[in-house]
Short mmCIF file of C-alpha atoms and ligand atoms in Angstrom, two decimals:
data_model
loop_
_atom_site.label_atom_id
_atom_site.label_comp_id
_atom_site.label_asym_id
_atom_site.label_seq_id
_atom_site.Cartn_x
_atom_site.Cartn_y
_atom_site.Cartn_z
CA UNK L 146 -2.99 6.32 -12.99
CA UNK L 147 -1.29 8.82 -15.18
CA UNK L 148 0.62 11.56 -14.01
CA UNK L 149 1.10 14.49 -16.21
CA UNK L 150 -0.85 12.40 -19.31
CA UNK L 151 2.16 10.39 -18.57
CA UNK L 152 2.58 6.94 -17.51
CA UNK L 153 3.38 6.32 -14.05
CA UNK L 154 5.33 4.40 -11.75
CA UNK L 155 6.16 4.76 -7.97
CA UNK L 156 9.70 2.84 -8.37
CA UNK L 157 12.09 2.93 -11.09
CA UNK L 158 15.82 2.10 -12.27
CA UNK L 159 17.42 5.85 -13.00
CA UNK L 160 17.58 5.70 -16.84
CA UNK L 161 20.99 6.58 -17.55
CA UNK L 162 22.11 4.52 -14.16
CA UNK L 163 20.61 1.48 -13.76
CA UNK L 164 22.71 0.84 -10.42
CA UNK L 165 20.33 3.77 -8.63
CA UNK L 166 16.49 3.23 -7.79
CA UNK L 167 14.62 6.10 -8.06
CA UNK L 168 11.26 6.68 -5.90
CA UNK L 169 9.23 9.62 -5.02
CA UNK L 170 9.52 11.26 -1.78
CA UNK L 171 6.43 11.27 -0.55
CA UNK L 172 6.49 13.13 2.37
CA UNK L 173 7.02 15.89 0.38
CA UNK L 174 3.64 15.20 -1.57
CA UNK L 175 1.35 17.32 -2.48
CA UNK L 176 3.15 20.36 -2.52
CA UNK L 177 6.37 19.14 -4.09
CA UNK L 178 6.89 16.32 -6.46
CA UNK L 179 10.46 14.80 -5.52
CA UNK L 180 12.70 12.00 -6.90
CA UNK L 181 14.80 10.39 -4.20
CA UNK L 182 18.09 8.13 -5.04
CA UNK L 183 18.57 4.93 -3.85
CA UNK L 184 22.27 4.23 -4.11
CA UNK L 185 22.18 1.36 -1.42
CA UNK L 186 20.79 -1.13 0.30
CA UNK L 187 20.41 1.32 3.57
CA UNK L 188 19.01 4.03 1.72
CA UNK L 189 15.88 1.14 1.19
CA UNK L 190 15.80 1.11 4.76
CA UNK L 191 15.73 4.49 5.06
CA UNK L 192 12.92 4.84 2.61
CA UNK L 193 10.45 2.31 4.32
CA UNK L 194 11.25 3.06 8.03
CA UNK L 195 10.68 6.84 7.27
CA UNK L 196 7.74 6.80 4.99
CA UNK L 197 9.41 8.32 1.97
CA UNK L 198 7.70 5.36 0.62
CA UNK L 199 5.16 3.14 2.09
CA UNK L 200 1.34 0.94 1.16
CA UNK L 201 1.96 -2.59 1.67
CA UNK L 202 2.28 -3.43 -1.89
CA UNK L 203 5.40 -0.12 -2.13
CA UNK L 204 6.70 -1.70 0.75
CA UNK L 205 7.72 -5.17 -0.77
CA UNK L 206 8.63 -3.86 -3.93
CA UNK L 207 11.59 -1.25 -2.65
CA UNK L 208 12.62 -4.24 -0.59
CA UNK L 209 13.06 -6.18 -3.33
CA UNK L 210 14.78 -3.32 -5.29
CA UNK L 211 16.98 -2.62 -2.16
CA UNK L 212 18.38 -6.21 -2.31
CA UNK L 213 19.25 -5.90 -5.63
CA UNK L 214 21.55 -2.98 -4.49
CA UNK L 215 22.81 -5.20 -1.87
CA UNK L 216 23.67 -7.52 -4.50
CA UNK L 217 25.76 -4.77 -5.96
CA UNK L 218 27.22 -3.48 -2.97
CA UNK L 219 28.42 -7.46 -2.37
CA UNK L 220 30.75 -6.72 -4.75
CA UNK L 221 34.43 -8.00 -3.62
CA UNK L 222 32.72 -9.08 -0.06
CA UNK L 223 33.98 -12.54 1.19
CA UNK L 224 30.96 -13.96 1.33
CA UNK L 225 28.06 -12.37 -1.22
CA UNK L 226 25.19 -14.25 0.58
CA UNK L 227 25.58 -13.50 3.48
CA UNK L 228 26.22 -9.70 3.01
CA UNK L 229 22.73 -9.72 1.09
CA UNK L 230 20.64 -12.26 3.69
CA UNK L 231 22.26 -9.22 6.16
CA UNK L 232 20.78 -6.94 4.27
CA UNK L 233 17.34 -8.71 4.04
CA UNK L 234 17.29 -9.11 7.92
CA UNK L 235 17.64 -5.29 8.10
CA UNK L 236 14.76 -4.59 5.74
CA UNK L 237 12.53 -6.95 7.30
CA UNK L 238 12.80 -5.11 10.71
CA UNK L 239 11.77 -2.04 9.35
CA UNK L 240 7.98 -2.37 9.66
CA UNK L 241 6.17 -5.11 11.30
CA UNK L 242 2.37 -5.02 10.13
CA UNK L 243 2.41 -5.39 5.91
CA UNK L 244 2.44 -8.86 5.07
CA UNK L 245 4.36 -7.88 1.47
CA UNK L 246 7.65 -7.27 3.36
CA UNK L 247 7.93 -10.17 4.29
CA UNK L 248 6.69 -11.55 0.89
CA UNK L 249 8.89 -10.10 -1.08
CA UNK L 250 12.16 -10.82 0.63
CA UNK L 251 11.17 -14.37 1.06
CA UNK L 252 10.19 -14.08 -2.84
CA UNK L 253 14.28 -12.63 -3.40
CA UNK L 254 16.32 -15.03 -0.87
CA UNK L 255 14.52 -17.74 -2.95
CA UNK L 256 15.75 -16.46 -5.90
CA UNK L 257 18.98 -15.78 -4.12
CA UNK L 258 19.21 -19.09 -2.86
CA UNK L 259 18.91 -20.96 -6.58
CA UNK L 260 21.21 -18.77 -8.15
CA UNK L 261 23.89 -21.59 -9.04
CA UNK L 262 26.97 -19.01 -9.72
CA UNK L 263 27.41 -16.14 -7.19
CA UNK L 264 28.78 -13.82 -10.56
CA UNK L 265 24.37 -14.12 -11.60
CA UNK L 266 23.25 -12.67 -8.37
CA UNK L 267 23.32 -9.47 -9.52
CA UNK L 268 20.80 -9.83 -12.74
CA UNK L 269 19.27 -12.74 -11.40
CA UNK L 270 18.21 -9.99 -8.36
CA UNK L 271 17.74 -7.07 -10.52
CA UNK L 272 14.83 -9.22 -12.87
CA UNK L 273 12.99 -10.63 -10.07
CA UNK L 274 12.67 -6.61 -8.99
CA UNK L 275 11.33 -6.10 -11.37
CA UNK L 276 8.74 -8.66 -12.07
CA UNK L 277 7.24 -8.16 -8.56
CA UNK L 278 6.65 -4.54 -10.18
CA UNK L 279 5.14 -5.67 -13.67
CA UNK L 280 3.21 -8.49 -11.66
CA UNK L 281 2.05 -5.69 -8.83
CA UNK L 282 0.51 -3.55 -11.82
CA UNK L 283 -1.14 -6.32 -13.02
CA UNK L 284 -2.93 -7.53 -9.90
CA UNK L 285 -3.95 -4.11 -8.80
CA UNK L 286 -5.01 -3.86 -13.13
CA UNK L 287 -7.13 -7.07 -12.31
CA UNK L 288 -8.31 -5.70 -8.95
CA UNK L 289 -9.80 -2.56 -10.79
CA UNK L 290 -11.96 -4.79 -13.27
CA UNK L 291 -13.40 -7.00 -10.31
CA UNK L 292 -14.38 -4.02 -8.19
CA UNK L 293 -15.36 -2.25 -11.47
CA UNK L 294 -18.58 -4.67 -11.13
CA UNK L 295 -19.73 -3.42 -7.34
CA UNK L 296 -19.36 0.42 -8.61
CA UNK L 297 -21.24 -0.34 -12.09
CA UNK L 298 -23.90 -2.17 -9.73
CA UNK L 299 -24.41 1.40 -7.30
CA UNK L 300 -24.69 3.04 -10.76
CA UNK L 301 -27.48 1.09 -12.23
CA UNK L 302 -29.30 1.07 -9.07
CA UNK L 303 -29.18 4.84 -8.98
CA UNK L 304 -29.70 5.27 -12.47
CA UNK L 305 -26.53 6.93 -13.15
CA UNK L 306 -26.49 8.98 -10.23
CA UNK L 307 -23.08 9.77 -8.45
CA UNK L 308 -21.82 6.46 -6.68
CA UNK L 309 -19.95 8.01 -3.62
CA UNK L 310 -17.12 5.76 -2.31
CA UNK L 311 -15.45 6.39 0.95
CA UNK L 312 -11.87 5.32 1.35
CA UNK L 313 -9.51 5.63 4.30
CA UNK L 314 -5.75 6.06 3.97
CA UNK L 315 -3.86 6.04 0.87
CA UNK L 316 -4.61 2.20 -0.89
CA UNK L 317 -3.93 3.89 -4.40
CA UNK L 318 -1.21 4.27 -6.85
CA UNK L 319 1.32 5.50 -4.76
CA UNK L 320 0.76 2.75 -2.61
CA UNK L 321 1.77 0.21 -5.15
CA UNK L 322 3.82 0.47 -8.29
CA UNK L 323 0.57 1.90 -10.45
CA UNK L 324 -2.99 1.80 -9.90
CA UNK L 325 -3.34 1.14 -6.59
CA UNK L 326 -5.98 -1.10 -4.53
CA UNK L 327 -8.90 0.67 -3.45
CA UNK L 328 -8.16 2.96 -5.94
CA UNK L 329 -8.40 0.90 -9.21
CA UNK L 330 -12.14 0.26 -9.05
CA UNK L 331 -12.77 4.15 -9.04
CA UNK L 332 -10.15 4.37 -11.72
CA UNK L 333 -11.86 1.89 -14.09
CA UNK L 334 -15.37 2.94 -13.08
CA UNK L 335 -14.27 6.99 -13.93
CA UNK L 336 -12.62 5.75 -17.23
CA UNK L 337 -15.70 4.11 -17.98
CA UNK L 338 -18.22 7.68 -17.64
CA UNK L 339 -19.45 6.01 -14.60
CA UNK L 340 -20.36 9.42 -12.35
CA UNK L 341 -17.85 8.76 -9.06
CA UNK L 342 -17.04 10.53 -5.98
CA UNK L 343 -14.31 9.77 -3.33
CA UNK L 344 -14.94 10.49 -0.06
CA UNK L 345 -11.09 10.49 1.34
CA UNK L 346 -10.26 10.03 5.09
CA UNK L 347 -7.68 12.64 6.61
CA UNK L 348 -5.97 9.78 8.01
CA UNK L 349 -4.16 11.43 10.83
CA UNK L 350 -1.14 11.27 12.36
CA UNK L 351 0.53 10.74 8.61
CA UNK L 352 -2.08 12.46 6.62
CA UNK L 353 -1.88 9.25 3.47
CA UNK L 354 -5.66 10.87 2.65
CA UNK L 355 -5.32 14.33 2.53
CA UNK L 356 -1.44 14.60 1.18
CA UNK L 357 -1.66 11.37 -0.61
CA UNK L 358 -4.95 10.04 -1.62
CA UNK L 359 -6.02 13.66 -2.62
CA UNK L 360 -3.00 14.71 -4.87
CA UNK L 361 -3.40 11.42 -7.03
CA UNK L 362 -7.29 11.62 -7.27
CA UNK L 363 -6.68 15.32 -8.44
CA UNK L 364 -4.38 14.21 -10.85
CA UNK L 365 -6.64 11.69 -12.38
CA UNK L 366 -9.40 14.14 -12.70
CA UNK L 367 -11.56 12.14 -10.18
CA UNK L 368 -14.06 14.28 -8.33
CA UNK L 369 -13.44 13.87 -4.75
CA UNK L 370 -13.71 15.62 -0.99
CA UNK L 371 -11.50 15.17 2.05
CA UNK L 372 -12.88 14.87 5.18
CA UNK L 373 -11.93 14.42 8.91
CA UNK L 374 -11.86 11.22 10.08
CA UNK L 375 -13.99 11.34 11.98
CA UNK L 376 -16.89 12.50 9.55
CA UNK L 377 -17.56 9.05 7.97
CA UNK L 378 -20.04 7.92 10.35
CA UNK L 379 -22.29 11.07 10.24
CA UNK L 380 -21.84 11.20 5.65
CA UNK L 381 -23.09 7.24 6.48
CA UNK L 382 -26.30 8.05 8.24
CA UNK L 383 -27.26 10.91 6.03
CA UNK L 384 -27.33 8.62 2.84
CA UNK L 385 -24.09 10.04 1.66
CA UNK L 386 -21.94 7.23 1.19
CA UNK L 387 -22.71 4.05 -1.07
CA UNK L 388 -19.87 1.86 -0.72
CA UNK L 389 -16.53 1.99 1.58
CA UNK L 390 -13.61 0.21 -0.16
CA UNK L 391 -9.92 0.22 1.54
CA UNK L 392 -6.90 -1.19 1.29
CA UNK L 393 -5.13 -3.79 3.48
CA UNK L 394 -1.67 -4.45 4.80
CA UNK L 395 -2.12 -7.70 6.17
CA UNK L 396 -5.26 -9.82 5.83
CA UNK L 397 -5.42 -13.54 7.55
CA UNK L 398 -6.33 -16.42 5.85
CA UNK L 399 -9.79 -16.39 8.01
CA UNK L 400 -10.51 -12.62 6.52
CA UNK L 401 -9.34 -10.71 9.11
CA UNK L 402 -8.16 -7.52 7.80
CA UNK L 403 -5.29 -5.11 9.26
CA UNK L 404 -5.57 -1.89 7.56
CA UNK L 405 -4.79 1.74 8.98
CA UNK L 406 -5.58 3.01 12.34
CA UNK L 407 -9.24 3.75 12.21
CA UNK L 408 -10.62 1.59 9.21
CA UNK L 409 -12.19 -0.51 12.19
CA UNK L 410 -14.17 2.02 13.32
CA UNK L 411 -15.28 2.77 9.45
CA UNK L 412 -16.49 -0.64 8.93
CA UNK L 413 -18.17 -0.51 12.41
CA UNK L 414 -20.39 3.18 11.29
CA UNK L 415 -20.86 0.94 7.35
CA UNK L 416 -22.44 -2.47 9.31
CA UNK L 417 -24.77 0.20 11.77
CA UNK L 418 -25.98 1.63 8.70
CA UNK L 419 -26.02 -1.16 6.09
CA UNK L 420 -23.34 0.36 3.65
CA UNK L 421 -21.33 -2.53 2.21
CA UNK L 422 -17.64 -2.79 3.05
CA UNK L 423 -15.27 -3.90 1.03
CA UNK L 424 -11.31 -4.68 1.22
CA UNK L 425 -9.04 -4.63 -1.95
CA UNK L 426 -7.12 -7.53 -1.72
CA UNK L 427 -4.10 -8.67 -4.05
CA UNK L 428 -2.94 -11.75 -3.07
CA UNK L 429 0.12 -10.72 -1.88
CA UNK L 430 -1.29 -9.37 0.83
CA UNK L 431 -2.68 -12.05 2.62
CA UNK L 432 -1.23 -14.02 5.14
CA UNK L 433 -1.73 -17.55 4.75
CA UNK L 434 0.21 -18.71 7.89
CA UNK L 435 -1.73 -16.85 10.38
CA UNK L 436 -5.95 -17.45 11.13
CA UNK L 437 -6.90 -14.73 14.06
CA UNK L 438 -6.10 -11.40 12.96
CA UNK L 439 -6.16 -9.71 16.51
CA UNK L 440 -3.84 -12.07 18.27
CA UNK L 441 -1.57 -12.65 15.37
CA UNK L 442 -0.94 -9.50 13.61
CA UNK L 443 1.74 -7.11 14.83
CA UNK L 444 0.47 -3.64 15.15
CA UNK L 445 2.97 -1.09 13.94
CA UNK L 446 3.80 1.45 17.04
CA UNK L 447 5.15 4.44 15.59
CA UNK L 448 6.89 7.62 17.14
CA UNK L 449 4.65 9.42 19.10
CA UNK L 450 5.65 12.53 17.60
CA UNK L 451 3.87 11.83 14.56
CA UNK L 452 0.67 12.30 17.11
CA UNK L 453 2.19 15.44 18.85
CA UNK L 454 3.64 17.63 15.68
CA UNK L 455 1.71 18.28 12.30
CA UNK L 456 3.89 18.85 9.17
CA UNK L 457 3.37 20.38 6.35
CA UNK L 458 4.06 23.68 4.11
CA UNK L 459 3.95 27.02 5.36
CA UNK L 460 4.77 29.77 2.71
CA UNK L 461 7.94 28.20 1.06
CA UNK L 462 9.61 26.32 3.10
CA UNK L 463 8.19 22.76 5.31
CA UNK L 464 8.16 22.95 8.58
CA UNK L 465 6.57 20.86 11.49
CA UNK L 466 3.93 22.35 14.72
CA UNK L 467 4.00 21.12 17.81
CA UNK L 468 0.18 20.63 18.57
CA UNK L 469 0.23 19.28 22.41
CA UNK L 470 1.51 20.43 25.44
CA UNK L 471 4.81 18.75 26.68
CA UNK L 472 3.25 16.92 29.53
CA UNK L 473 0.66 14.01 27.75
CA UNK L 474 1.14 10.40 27.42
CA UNK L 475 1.24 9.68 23.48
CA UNK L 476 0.39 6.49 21.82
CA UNK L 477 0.58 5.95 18.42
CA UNK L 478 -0.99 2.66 16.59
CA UNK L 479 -0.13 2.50 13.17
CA UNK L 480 -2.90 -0.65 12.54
CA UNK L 481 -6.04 -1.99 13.48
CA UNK L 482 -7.60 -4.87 12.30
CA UNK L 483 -10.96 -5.21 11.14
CA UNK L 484 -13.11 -8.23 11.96
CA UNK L 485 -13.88 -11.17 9.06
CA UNK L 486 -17.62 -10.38 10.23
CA UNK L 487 -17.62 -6.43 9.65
CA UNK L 488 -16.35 -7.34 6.11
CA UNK L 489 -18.97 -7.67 3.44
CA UNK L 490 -16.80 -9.07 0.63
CA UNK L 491 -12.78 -9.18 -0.29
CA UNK L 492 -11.32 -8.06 -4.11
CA UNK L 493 -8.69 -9.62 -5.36
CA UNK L 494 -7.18 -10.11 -8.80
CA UNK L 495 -9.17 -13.38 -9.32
CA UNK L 496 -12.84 -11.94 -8.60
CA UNK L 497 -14.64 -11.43 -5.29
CA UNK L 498 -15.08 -13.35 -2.42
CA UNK L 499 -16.43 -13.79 0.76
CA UNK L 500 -13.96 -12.59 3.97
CA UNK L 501 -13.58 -15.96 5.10
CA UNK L 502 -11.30 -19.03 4.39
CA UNK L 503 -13.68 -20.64 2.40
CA UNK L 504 -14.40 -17.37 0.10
CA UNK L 505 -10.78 -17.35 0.12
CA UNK L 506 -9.42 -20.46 -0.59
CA UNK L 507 -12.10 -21.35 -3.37
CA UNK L 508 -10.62 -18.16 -5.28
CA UNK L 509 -7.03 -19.48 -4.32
CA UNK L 510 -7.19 -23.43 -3.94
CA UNK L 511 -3.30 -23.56 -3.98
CA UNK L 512 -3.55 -22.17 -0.52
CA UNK L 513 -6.24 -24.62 0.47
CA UNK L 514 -3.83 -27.32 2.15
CA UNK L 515 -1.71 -25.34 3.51
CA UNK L 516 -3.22 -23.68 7.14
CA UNK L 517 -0.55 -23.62 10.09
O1 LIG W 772 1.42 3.40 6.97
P1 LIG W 772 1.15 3.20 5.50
O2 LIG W 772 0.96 4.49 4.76
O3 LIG W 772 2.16 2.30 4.86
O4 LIG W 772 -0.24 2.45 5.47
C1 LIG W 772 -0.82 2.13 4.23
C2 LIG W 772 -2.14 1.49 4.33
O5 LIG W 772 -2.67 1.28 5.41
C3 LIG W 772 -2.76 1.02 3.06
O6 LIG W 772 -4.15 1.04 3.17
C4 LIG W 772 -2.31 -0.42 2.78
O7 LIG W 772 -0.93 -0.52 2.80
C5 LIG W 772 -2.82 -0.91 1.48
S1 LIG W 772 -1.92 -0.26 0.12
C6 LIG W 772 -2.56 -0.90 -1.29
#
């Protein structure tokens, strides 16, 4: 996506500082566009466990960024690896359920761990940063031209009528580094004068559809309508919706998908009423130690206040309502994970497959050998 005709990215080095990472705050989206510092490794922390960032693919990335500051902050420590494999054990706690946490630190300590002279660690760290970024924009680039072919296939069939796509949460640009997931196909498909429509999920308690999802489709000039969440089922049986495509933060090597609270119940209302669903996949994303996604997945629990309080902008200044009384049991699932079987095909960077281990591993037969 562009921003501004610009070029965009969701994580940066500060230009005239390359010790500070630079992100956008985006709680404060879509009423405020805000650059945050990241001066150290805790600020990363910070960032992910509060949502100024987050989107699976996000997620790795500032982790990977945040160790480089730990490798800067190691500085005159006694013992540089350790103070950064500290730091790694911190970020890795911050959330449980996307699979690219995990990914990317592993990616890093590698790194880390090959680095022959401790006086490297610092560029050696600050590179592979930054190629998880490059590489992110090109997968997601790569995910856009697969699902490119499902949207150009609604098209034809309609002959040229408006292909409406639902999508739940925020799987788009500010999710990853640029272009985002789910969002890519309806990127390439728009750029192409194929007629498209978004159908965006609230996505309550954190609101990644209507803050999120909505403020980058407006940007872009795509045509698009937020609904309540629960609206998807009723657009589905009146006709309304061609295709769902979402995003995933964790997806097992079986197909099993874990995506945000409620994309379950979306793929549930698209089987009832034969609307194909479809996951945007990069690889980096799946996890290829793990077979049955309901048993093996952690679900993210989050504060329950997110349930209880709505924030956003009133006049000039944000503020947050309390919505519930004081006396009510809150829980607040972050996740749910959406069955193989509810899941009509996968997109990933090296075409589309089936949501199953064979679909998957004939797309990636590195991973064939390798089940747990
Ligand atoms: O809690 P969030 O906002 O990090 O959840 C994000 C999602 O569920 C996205 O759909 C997922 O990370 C895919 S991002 C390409």
């Amino acid at each position: 996506m562009r921003r501004s005709g610009e070029d965009f990215r969701t994580i940066w080095q500060k230009p005239d500082d390359p010790t500070v990472v630079q992100i956008i705050d985006q709680r404060r989206l879509p009423h405020e566009y805000v650059v945050a510092d990241l001066m150290s490794w805790r600020d990363g922390v910070h960032a992910i466990s509060e949502m100024l960032v987050r989107g699976a693919p996000l997620i790795g990335a500032t982790a990977a960024w945040s160790l480089y500051l730990a490798a800067l902050e190691s500085r005159g420590q006694p013992d540089r690896n350790k103070f950064i494999r500290h730091a790694a054990k911190a970020l890795a706690a911050t959330r449980p359920t996307a699979v690219n946490l995990r990914w990317a630190i592993d990616r890093v300590l590698g790194v880390l761990g090959r680095t022959e002279h401790i006086d490297e660690i610092e560029d050696t760290l600050e590179q592979e940063a930054r190629k998880i970024c490059d590489e992110d924009i090109e997968i997601c680039r790569a995910i856009g031209e697969q699902g490119l072919k499902l949207i150009e296939e609604i098209s034809a069939r309609k002959s040229g009528d408006t292909v409406n796509i639902l999508t739940h949460c925020n799987a788009g640009s500010l999710a990853t580094i640029n272009w985002g997931t789910a969002t890519a196909p309806v990127y390439f498909a728009r750029d192409k004068g194929i007629d498209v429509h978004v159908w965006v999920d609230e996505t309550r308690p954190r609101n990644q559809g209507s803050q999120l999802t909505t403020w980058e489709l407006a940007e872009n000039k795509v045509p698009h309508t937020l609904i309540v969440d629960n609206a998807g089922g009723h657009l589905m049986q009146h006709g309304l919706v061609d295709i769902c495509i979402t995003g995933t933060d964790r997806t097992t090597r079986s197909g099993d998908v874990a995506n945000k609270i409620g994309t379950y119940l979306k793929a549930l209302a698209a089987n009832d009423n034969n609307i194909p669903f479809y996951v945007a996949l990069p690889s980096t994303t799946i996890d290829w130690t793990i077979r049955d996604g309901l048993t093996e997945i952690p679900i993210e629990e989050r504060n329950p206040d997110e349930v209880a309080k709505i924030y956003g902008k009133a006049g000039d200044k944000f503020c947050t309502v309390q919505t519930v009384g004081s006396n009510t049991a809150i829980s607040n699932y972050a996740f749910d994970v959406t069955p193989a079987r509810l899941v009509t095909g996968l997109i990933t960077e090296r075409g589309i497959c089936a949501a199953s281990e064979d679909g998957l591993t004939t797309l990636f037969p590195e991973q064939s050998g390798l089940a747990s």
